[in-house]
Amino acid sequence: MGTEILNCTEQALPVGAQAKRSTRKVAVSWGQKVVHIGGSASVVVQSMTNTDTVDAIATAIQVKELAMAGSELVRITVNTPEAAREVPAIREQLDRMGIDVPLVGDFHYNGHKLLTQFPECAQALSKYRINPGNMGGGKRRDDNFAQMIEVACRYEKPVRIGVNWGSLDHELLARMMDQNQQRQHPWTPQAVMRDALVVSAVSNAERAEELGLAADAIILSCKVSHVQDLITVYKDLSARCTYPLHLGLTEAGMGSKGIVASTAALAVLLQQGIGDTIRISLTPEPGGDRSREVVVAQEILQTMGLRAFTPMVVACPGCGRTSSTVFQELASDIQTYLRDQMPVWKTRYPGVESMNVAVMGCVVNGPGESRHADIGISLPGTGELPSAPVYVDGERVVTLKGDTIAQEFQEIVENYVQRRYGSGANHS
Ligand code: SF4
């Protein structure tokens, strides 16, 4: 009895995601800037504008905001001749602002025409998104697809062949439904649709290769709007090819629903080593910040331990032991402060993105959690002495009191960052 440890296993349980599945590596570039997708590269965060591309200034400003928030690729709609004509102007505007993020053109229905009629648009884009489900039918579809691939080859641009549940190739689906009826035990229509998505993506990629596009210039996606369907489809897709995969739950929705649904689906796949680039398709609130989808994508990757972008704040949820909102405000202020510093800090203080900060509401878990963080503060709960011990690298270093706790804590964080991550610091 007492201190005896019950040994159920010989070894400690493994922690962490499975190794990423082996894929080809695709380079998406603009000037000197190269973003790798697949191979040994980390999972890439991307996003999409919701401005009218014809409004080149508004689009360039939103691309800049998304890039500043951390989007490593930004996709823009290219749907009309007027939009295609503005793409080089958007690129120029970004270059003038020093924003080298590669632009991806999103094409549907008329991409073959726009890319051939507007060569400067084809050149200014770094990658083309092709949806084989809405390029017409029969021979016309084949010709339109071939025309887009020919442009990609000519300008040496990679493509994403993006199949979507809402615009699946009708002819392929009808054929597969017919074949399903020949089975001894026919699949459900849903199962046939999931299979058709994967078949459409892989067969179009193979066709692109036959047309001359290099295998390492192809990325695939199969987007659906239900979590379980997405997981099933991507597991199947990942087993059937070695192209890098773009993950995203399409039409994820607004607010917490969109965030939760996207996280649930992507976390399961990323944990299994599936996924090379992600986009979170959140519907913004009216007037809401488009960059939120970038923050959510980063937070999914960082909380899963796959990448680090911004120091993370661990905060307790609060409960009846602390009726004060001081710790909520401090946690929120510190998280905002840390994120706001990152554009400068990421070059000045390498490694700072992995820092952990704890802001806790009372003595129950406060000191313990604070000791586990790089820097932690345990604020006083109800009935506790009005003092807040601060822990740095597991040691209690100071106790703050009075109305300036927030300000003093921020200064401690700033000094710690300079000392630990500044030039000449020991980064171990
Ligand atoms: S640390 Fe204290 S205030 Fe925060 S949730 Fe735990 S008991 Fe409640």
Coordinates of C-alpha atoms and ligand atoms in Angstrom, one line a residue:
M1 CA 0.0 0.0 0.0
G2 CA 1.0 3.6 0.0
T3 CA 3.6 4.6 -2.7
E4 CA 3.5 1.4 -4.8
I5 CA 3.3 2.2 -8.5
L6 CA 1.0 -0.1 -10.5
N7 CA 2.9 -1.0 -13.7
C8 CA 0.3 -1.8 -16.4
T9 CA 2.7 -1.3 -19.3
E10 CA 6.5 -1.6 -19.7
Q11 CA 6.9 1.7 -21.5
A12 CA 5.5 5.1 -21.1
L13 CA 2.5 5.7 -23.5
P14 CA 3.5 7.5 -26.7
V15 CA 2.3 11.1 -27.1
G16 CA 1.8 13.1 -30.3
A17 CA 0.5 12.8 -33.8
Q18 CA 1.6 10.0 -36.2
A19 CA 4.4 10.9 -38.6
K20 CA 3.0 12.7 -41.6
R21 CA 2.2 10.3 -44.5
S22 CA 4.8 10.3 -47.2
T23 CA 3.9 12.6 -50.1
R24 CA 5.5 14.4 -52.9
K25 CA 6.6 18.0 -52.2
V26 CA 5.1 20.9 -54.2
A27 CA 6.7 24.3 -54.3
V28 CA 4.4 27.3 -54.6
S29 CA 6.5 30.4 -55.2
W30 CA 6.5 34.1 -55.9
G31 CA 9.8 35.8 -56.5
Q32 CA 12.2 34.6 -53.8
K33 CA 9.4 33.4 -51.6
V34 CA 8.8 29.6 -51.8
V35 CA 6.2 27.8 -49.8
H36 CA 6.5 24.0 -49.7
I37 CA 3.4 21.8 -49.4
G38 CA 3.9 18.1 -48.7
G39 CA 7.1 16.1 -48.3
S40 CA 8.8 16.9 -45.1
A41 CA 7.3 20.4 -44.9
S42 CA 5.2 21.5 -42.0
V43 CA 1.5 21.8 -42.5
V44 CA 0.8 25.1 -44.3
V45 CA -1.9 27.6 -43.3
Q46 CA -3.9 29.2 -46.1
S47 CA -7.0 31.4 -46.4
M48 CA -9.2 33.0 -49.0
T49 CA -10.4 36.6 -49.5
N50 CA -14.1 37.6 -49.6
T51 CA -13.6 40.9 -51.4
D52 CA -14.7 41.5 -55.0
T53 CA -11.5 40.8 -57.0
V54 CA -12.4 43.6 -59.4
D55 CA -11.8 45.9 -56.5
A56 CA -8.0 45.5 -56.6
I57 CA -7.2 47.8 -53.7
A58 CA -9.7 46.3 -51.3
T59 CA -8.5 42.8 -52.3
A60 CA -4.8 43.7 -51.9
I61 CA -5.5 45.1 -48.5
Q62 CA -7.4 42.0 -47.4
V63 CA -4.6 39.8 -48.8
K64 CA -2.1 41.8 -46.8
E65 CA -4.2 41.5 -43.6
L66 CA -4.5 37.7 -44.1
A67 CA -0.7 37.4 -44.8
M68 CA 0.1 39.6 -41.7
A69 CA -2.1 37.3 -39.6
G70 CA 0.0 34.4 -40.8
S71 CA -1.6 33.0 -43.9
E72 CA 1.2 31.5 -46.0
L73 CA -0.9 31.3 -49.2
V74 CA -3.9 33.4 -50.0
R75 CA -6.6 32.4 -52.6
I76 CA -8.6 34.9 -54.5
T77 CA -11.7 34.5 -56.7
V78 CA -11.1 34.8 -60.4
N79 CA -14.5 34.5 -61.9
T80 CA -14.9 37.1 -64.6
P81 CA -12.7 38.8 -67.3
E82 CA -12.9 42.0 -65.1
A83 CA -11.5 40.0 -62.1
A84 CA -8.8 38.3 -64.2
R85 CA -7.7 41.7 -65.6
E86 CA -7.2 43.0 -62.0
V87 CA -5.1 40.1 -60.7
P88 CA -1.7 41.6 -62.0
A89 CA -2.7 44.9 -60.3
I90 CA -3.3 43.1 -57.0
R91 CA 0.0 41.4 -57.3
E92 CA 1.8 44.6 -58.1
Q93 CA 0.1 46.4 -55.2
L94 CA 1.2 43.6 -52.8
D95 CA 4.8 43.7 -54.1
R96 CA 4.8 47.4 -53.5
M97 CA 3.7 46.9 -49.9
G98 CA 6.4 44.2 -49.5
I99 CA 3.9 41.4 -49.1
D100 CA 5.4 38.4 -50.9
V101 CA 2.6 35.9 -50.1
P102 CA 1.9 33.6 -53.1
L103 CA -1.6 34.2 -54.6
V104 CA -3.8 31.3 -55.6
G105 CA -6.5 31.8 -58.3
D106 CA -9.8 30.1 -57.6
F107 CA -11.4 29.1 -60.9
H108 CA -14.8 27.6 -61.8
Y109 CA -16.7 27.2 -65.1
N110 CA -14.5 29.6 -67.2
G111 CA -11.0 29.2 -65.8
H112 CA -9.7 27.8 -69.2
K113 CA -10.9 31.0 -70.9
L114 CA -9.6 33.4 -68.3
L115 CA -6.2 31.8 -68.0
T116 CA -5.7 31.8 -71.8
Q117 CA -7.2 35.2 -72.5
F118 CA -5.4 37.0 -69.6
P119 CA -1.8 35.7 -69.7
E120 CA -0.7 38.3 -67.2
C121 CA -3.2 36.9 -64.7
A122 CA -1.9 33.4 -65.4
Q123 CA 1.6 34.7 -64.7
A124 CA 0.8 36.7 -61.6
L125 CA -0.8 33.8 -59.8
S126 CA 1.4 31.2 -58.1
K127 CA -1.1 28.3 -58.2
Y128 CA -4.4 27.5 -59.8
R129 CA -7.4 25.9 -58.1
I130 CA -9.3 23.7 -60.6
N131 CA -12.7 22.2 -59.9
P132 CA -13.2 19.4 -62.4
G133 CA -16.8 19.1 -61.4
N134 CA -17.9 22.3 -63.1
M135 CA -16.1 22.5 -66.3
G136 CA -18.9 21.3 -68.5
G137 CA -19.6 17.7 -69.6
G138 CA -18.1 15.1 -72.0
K139 CA -15.5 16.2 -74.5
R140 CA -16.0 19.9 -73.6
R141 CA -15.0 19.1 -70.0
D142 CA -11.9 17.2 -71.1
D143 CA -10.9 20.0 -73.5
N144 CA -11.4 22.7 -70.8
F145 CA -9.5 20.7 -68.2
A146 CA -6.6 20.1 -70.8
Q147 CA -6.5 23.8 -71.6
M148 CA -6.0 24.8 -67.9
I149 CA -3.3 22.1 -67.4
E150 CA -1.6 23.4 -70.6
V151 CA -1.5 26.9 -69.1
A152 CA -0.1 25.5 -65.8
C153 CA 2.6 23.7 -67.7
R154 CA 3.4 26.8 -69.8
Y155 CA 3.8 29.1 -66.8
E156 CA 5.2 26.3 -64.5
K157 CA 2.5 26.7 -61.9
P158 CA 1.2 24.0 -59.6
V159 CA -2.5 23.3 -59.4
R160 CA -4.9 22.1 -56.8
I161 CA -7.5 19.7 -58.2
G162 CA -10.2 20.5 -55.8
V163 CA -13.3 18.3 -55.9
N164 CA -16.3 19.4 -53.9
W165 CA -19.3 17.6 -52.7
G166 CA -21.6 20.3 -54.0
S167 CA -20.2 20.3 -57.5
L168 CA -19.2 16.6 -58.1
D169 CA -18.8 15.5 -61.7
H170 CA -22.4 14.3 -62.5
E171 CA -21.4 12.0 -65.3
L172 CA -18.9 10.2 -63.1
L173 CA -21.3 9.9 -60.3
A174 CA -24.1 8.6 -62.6
R175 CA -21.7 6.0 -64.0
M176 CA -20.6 4.9 -60.5
M177 CA -24.2 4.7 -59.3
D178 CA -25.0 2.4 -62.2
Q179 CA -22.0 0.2 -61.5
N180 CA -23.1 0.1 -57.8
Q181 CA -26.3 -1.5 -58.9
Q182 CA -24.3 -4.4 -60.3
R183 CA -22.8 -5.2 -56.9
Q184 CA -24.1 -8.1 -55.1
H185 CA -24.6 -5.9 -52.1
P186 CA -25.0 -2.3 -53.4
W187 CA -23.4 0.4 -51.3
T188 CA -25.6 3.3 -50.0
P189 CA -25.8 6.3 -52.3
Q190 CA -23.7 8.3 -49.7
A191 CA -20.9 5.7 -49.8
V192 CA -20.9 5.8 -53.6
M193 CA -20.7 9.6 -53.5
R194 CA -17.7 9.5 -51.1
D195 CA -16.0 7.0 -53.4
A196 CA -16.8 9.2 -56.5
L197 CA -15.2 12.2 -54.8
V198 CA -11.9 10.3 -54.4
V199 CA -12.1 8.7 -57.8
S200 CA -12.7 12.1 -59.4
A201 CA -9.7 13.7 -57.6
V202 CA -7.3 10.9 -58.3
S203 CA -8.3 10.3 -61.9
N204 CA -8.1 14.0 -62.8
A205 CA -4.7 14.2 -61.2
E206 CA -3.6 11.2 -63.3
R207 CA -5.1 12.9 -66.4
A208 CA -3.1 16.1 -65.6
E209 CA 0.1 14.0 -65.5
E210 CA -0.8 12.4 -68.8
L211 CA -1.2 16.0 -70.2
G212 CA 2.4 16.8 -69.1
L213 CA 2.0 18.3 -65.7
A214 CA 4.7 17.2 -63.2
A215 CA 3.4 14.9 -60.4
D216 CA 5.1 17.3 -57.9
A217 CA 2.9 20.2 -59.2
I218 CA -0.4 18.6 -58.1
I219 CA -2.2 19.0 -54.8
L220 CA -5.6 17.4 -54.1
S221 CA -8.6 18.2 -52.1
C222 CA -12.0 16.5 -51.6
K223 CA -14.2 18.9 -49.6
V224 CA -17.5 17.9 -48.0
S225 CA -19.5 19.7 -45.3
H226 CA -20.0 16.8 -42.8
V227 CA -17.2 15.8 -40.3
Q228 CA -17.5 12.0 -40.6
D229 CA -17.8 12.1 -44.4
L230 CA -14.7 14.3 -44.5
I231 CA -12.7 12.0 -42.3
T232 CA -13.7 8.9 -44.3
V233 CA -13.0 10.6 -47.7
Y234 CA -9.5 11.8 -46.7
K235 CA -8.5 8.5 -45.2
D236 CA -9.4 6.8 -48.4
L237 CA -7.8 9.5 -50.6
S238 CA -4.6 9.4 -48.6
A239 CA -4.4 5.6 -49.1
R240 CA -4.8 5.9 -52.8
C241 CA -2.2 8.5 -53.8
T242 CA 1.0 10.3 -52.8
Y243 CA -0.1 13.8 -53.8
P244 CA -0.1 16.3 -50.9
L245 CA -3.5 17.0 -49.5
H246 CA -5.3 20.2 -48.8
L247 CA -7.7 19.8 -45.9
G248 CA -10.8 21.8 -45.1
L249 CA -14.4 21.3 -44.2
T250 CA -16.3 23.2 -46.7
E251 CA -19.2 25.4 -45.6
A252 CA -18.1 24.9 -42.0
G253 CA -20.5 27.7 -40.8
M254 CA -20.4 30.6 -38.5
G255 CA -18.9 31.2 -35.0
S256 CA -18.3 28.3 -32.7
K257 CA -20.1 25.8 -34.9
G258 CA -17.7 26.4 -37.8
I259 CA -14.7 26.3 -35.5
V260 CA -15.7 23.2 -33.7
A261 CA -16.7 21.3 -36.8
S262 CA -13.5 22.2 -38.6
T263 CA -11.4 21.3 -35.6
A264 CA -13.1 18.0 -35.0
A265 CA -12.6 16.9 -38.6
L266 CA -9.1 18.2 -39.1
A267 CA -7.7 17.1 -35.7
V268 CA -8.6 13.5 -36.4
L269 CA -6.9 13.6 -39.8
L270 CA -3.8 15.5 -38.7
Q271 CA -3.4 13.2 -35.8
Q272 CA -3.1 10.3 -38.3
G273 CA -0.5 12.2 -40.3
I274 CA -3.0 13.2 -43.1
G275 CA -3.0 16.7 -44.4
D276 CA -0.3 19.0 -45.8
T277 CA -2.1 22.4 -45.9
I278 CA -5.3 23.5 -44.2
R279 CA -7.9 26.2 -44.7
I280 CA -10.7 26.9 -42.2
S281 CA -13.8 27.9 -44.1
L282 CA -15.5 30.1 -41.5
T283 CA -18.4 32.4 -42.4
P284 CA -17.5 35.7 -40.8
E285 CA -20.1 37.6 -38.8
P286 CA -21.3 40.7 -40.7
G287 CA -18.4 43.1 -40.6
G288 CA -16.3 40.4 -38.9
D289 CA -12.6 40.0 -39.3
R290 CA -11.7 37.6 -42.2
S291 CA -8.3 36.9 -40.5
R292 CA -10.1 34.8 -37.8
E293 CA -9.9 31.8 -40.1
V294 CA -6.1 32.1 -40.1
V295 CA -6.0 32.4 -36.3
V296 CA -8.2 29.3 -35.9
A297 CA -6.0 27.3 -38.4
Q298 CA -2.9 28.3 -36.5
E299 CA -4.5 27.5 -33.2
I300 CA -5.5 24.0 -34.4
L301 CA -1.9 23.2 -35.5
Q302 CA -0.4 24.8 -32.3
T303 CA -2.6 23.2 -29.8
M304 CA -2.0 19.8 -31.5
G305 CA 1.8 20.4 -31.1
L306 CA 2.3 20.3 -34.9
R307 CA 3.6 23.9 -35.3
A308 CA 4.1 27.0 -33.2
F309 CA 3.0 30.5 -34.3
T310 CA 2.3 32.6 -31.2
P311 CA 3.0 32.2 -27.5
M312 CA 0.0 30.5 -26.0
V313 CA -1.8 31.6 -22.9
V314 CA -3.2 28.9 -20.6
A315 CA -6.0 30.3 -18.5
C316 CA -8.4 28.6 -16.1
P317 CA -12.1 28.9 -16.9
G318 CA -12.8 30.6 -13.5
C319 CA -15.4 29.3 -11.1
G320 CA -17.1 30.3 -7.8
R321 CA -13.6 30.6 -6.1
T322 CA -13.0 33.8 -8.1
S323 CA -15.8 36.2 -8.6
S324 CA -13.4 38.8 -10.0
T325 CA -13.0 39.3 -13.7
V326 CA -9.4 40.5 -13.3
F327 CA -7.9 37.2 -14.4
Q328 CA -10.2 37.0 -17.5
E329 CA -9.2 40.5 -18.5
L330 CA -5.5 39.8 -17.9
A331 CA -5.6 36.5 -19.9
S332 CA -7.3 38.3 -22.8
D333 CA -5.0 41.3 -22.7
I334 CA -1.9 39.2 -22.5
Q335 CA -3.0 36.9 -25.4
T336 CA -3.8 40.0 -27.6
Y337 CA -0.5 41.6 -26.6
L338 CA 1.5 38.5 -27.5
R339 CA -0.2 38.1 -30.8
D340 CA 0.2 41.8 -31.7
Q341 CA 4.0 41.6 -30.9
M342 CA 4.5 38.6 -33.2
P343 CA 5.1 40.4 -36.5
V344 CA 8.2 41.9 -34.9
W345 CA 9.1 39.3 -32.4
K346 CA 9.2 36.4 -34.8
T347 CA 12.3 37.8 -36.4
R348 CA 13.8 39.5 -33.4
Y349 CA 13.2 36.6 -30.9
P350 CA 13.4 33.3 -32.6
G351 CA 11.7 30.5 -30.7
V352 CA 9.4 32.9 -28.8
E353 CA 6.4 31.3 -30.6
S354 CA 6.8 28.3 -28.4
M355 CA 6.6 30.2 -25.1
N356 CA 3.7 29.3 -22.7
V357 CA 2.1 31.8 -20.3
A358 CA -0.3 30.8 -17.6
V359 CA -2.9 33.2 -16.1
M360 CA -4.8 31.5 -13.3
G361 CA -7.8 32.5 -11.1
C362 CA -6.9 31.2 -7.6
V363 CA -4.6 29.2 -5.4
V364 CA -6.2 25.8 -6.2
N365 CA -4.5 25.2 -9.5
G366 CA -2.8 28.6 -10.0
P367 CA 0.7 28.0 -8.5
G368 CA 0.9 24.4 -10.0
E369 CA -0.2 25.5 -13.5
S370 CA 2.0 28.6 -13.3
R371 CA 5.1 26.5 -12.4
H372 CA 4.5 24.4 -15.6
A373 CA 4.5 27.4 -17.8
D374 CA 7.5 29.5 -18.9
I375 CA 5.8 32.4 -17.0
G376 CA 2.7 32.2 -14.9
I377 CA 0.7 34.3 -12.6
S378 CA -1.8 33.1 -10.0
L379 CA -4.3 35.8 -9.2
P380 CA -6.1 36.0 -5.8
G381 CA -9.4 34.1 -5.6
T382 CA -12.3 35.2 -3.3
G383 CA -11.1 35.5 0.3
E384 CA -7.4 35.1 -0.6
L385 CA -4.8 37.8 0.2
P386 CA -4.8 40.4 -2.6
S387 CA -1.4 39.3 -4.0
A388 CA -0.4 37.5 -7.2
P389 CA 2.7 35.3 -7.2
V390 CA 4.6 35.2 -10.5
Y391 CA 6.5 32.1 -11.6
V392 CA 9.3 32.2 -14.1
D393 CA 10.8 28.9 -15.4
G394 CA 9.1 27.1 -12.5
E395 CA 10.4 29.4 -9.7
R396 CA 8.4 32.0 -7.8
V397 CA 10.2 35.2 -8.5
V398 CA 8.0 38.0 -7.3
T399 CA 4.5 38.7 -5.8
L400 CA 2.5 41.5 -7.4
K401 CA 0.0 43.6 -5.5
G402 CA -2.3 46.6 -6.1
D403 CA -3.8 48.1 -9.3
T404 CA -0.8 47.7 -11.6
I405 CA -0.6 43.9 -11.6
A406 CA -1.5 43.7 -15.3
Q407 CA 1.0 46.3 -16.4
E408 CA 3.8 44.8 -14.2
F409 CA 3.1 41.3 -15.4
Q410 CA 3.3 42.5 -19.0
E411 CA 6.7 44.1 -18.3
I412 CA 7.9 40.8 -16.7
V413 CA 6.8 38.9 -19.9
E414 CA 8.6 41.5 -22.1
N415 CA 11.9 41.2 -20.1
Y416 CA 11.7 37.5 -20.1
V417 CA 11.3 37.4 -23.9
Q418 CA 14.3 39.7 -24.4
R419 CA 16.4 37.7 -22.0
R420 CA 15.5 34.3 -23.2
Y421 CA 15.0 34.8 -26.9
G422 CA 17.0 37.9 -27.7
S423 CA 20.4 37.8 -29.6
G424 CA 23.0 36.2 -27.5
A425 CA 20.5 34.3 -25.4
N426 CA 20.8 30.6 -24.7
H427 CA 17.9 29.1 -26.6
S428 CA 18.0 25.7 -25.0
Ligands
SF4_1 S1 -7.8 27.9 -10.7 FE1 -9.2 28.5 -9.1 S2 -10.6 30.0 -10.1 FE2 -9.5 28.9 -11.7 S3 -11.0 27.3 -12.2 FE3 -9.5 26.4 -10.8 S4 -10.5 26.7 -8.8 FE4 -11.6 28.0 -10.2

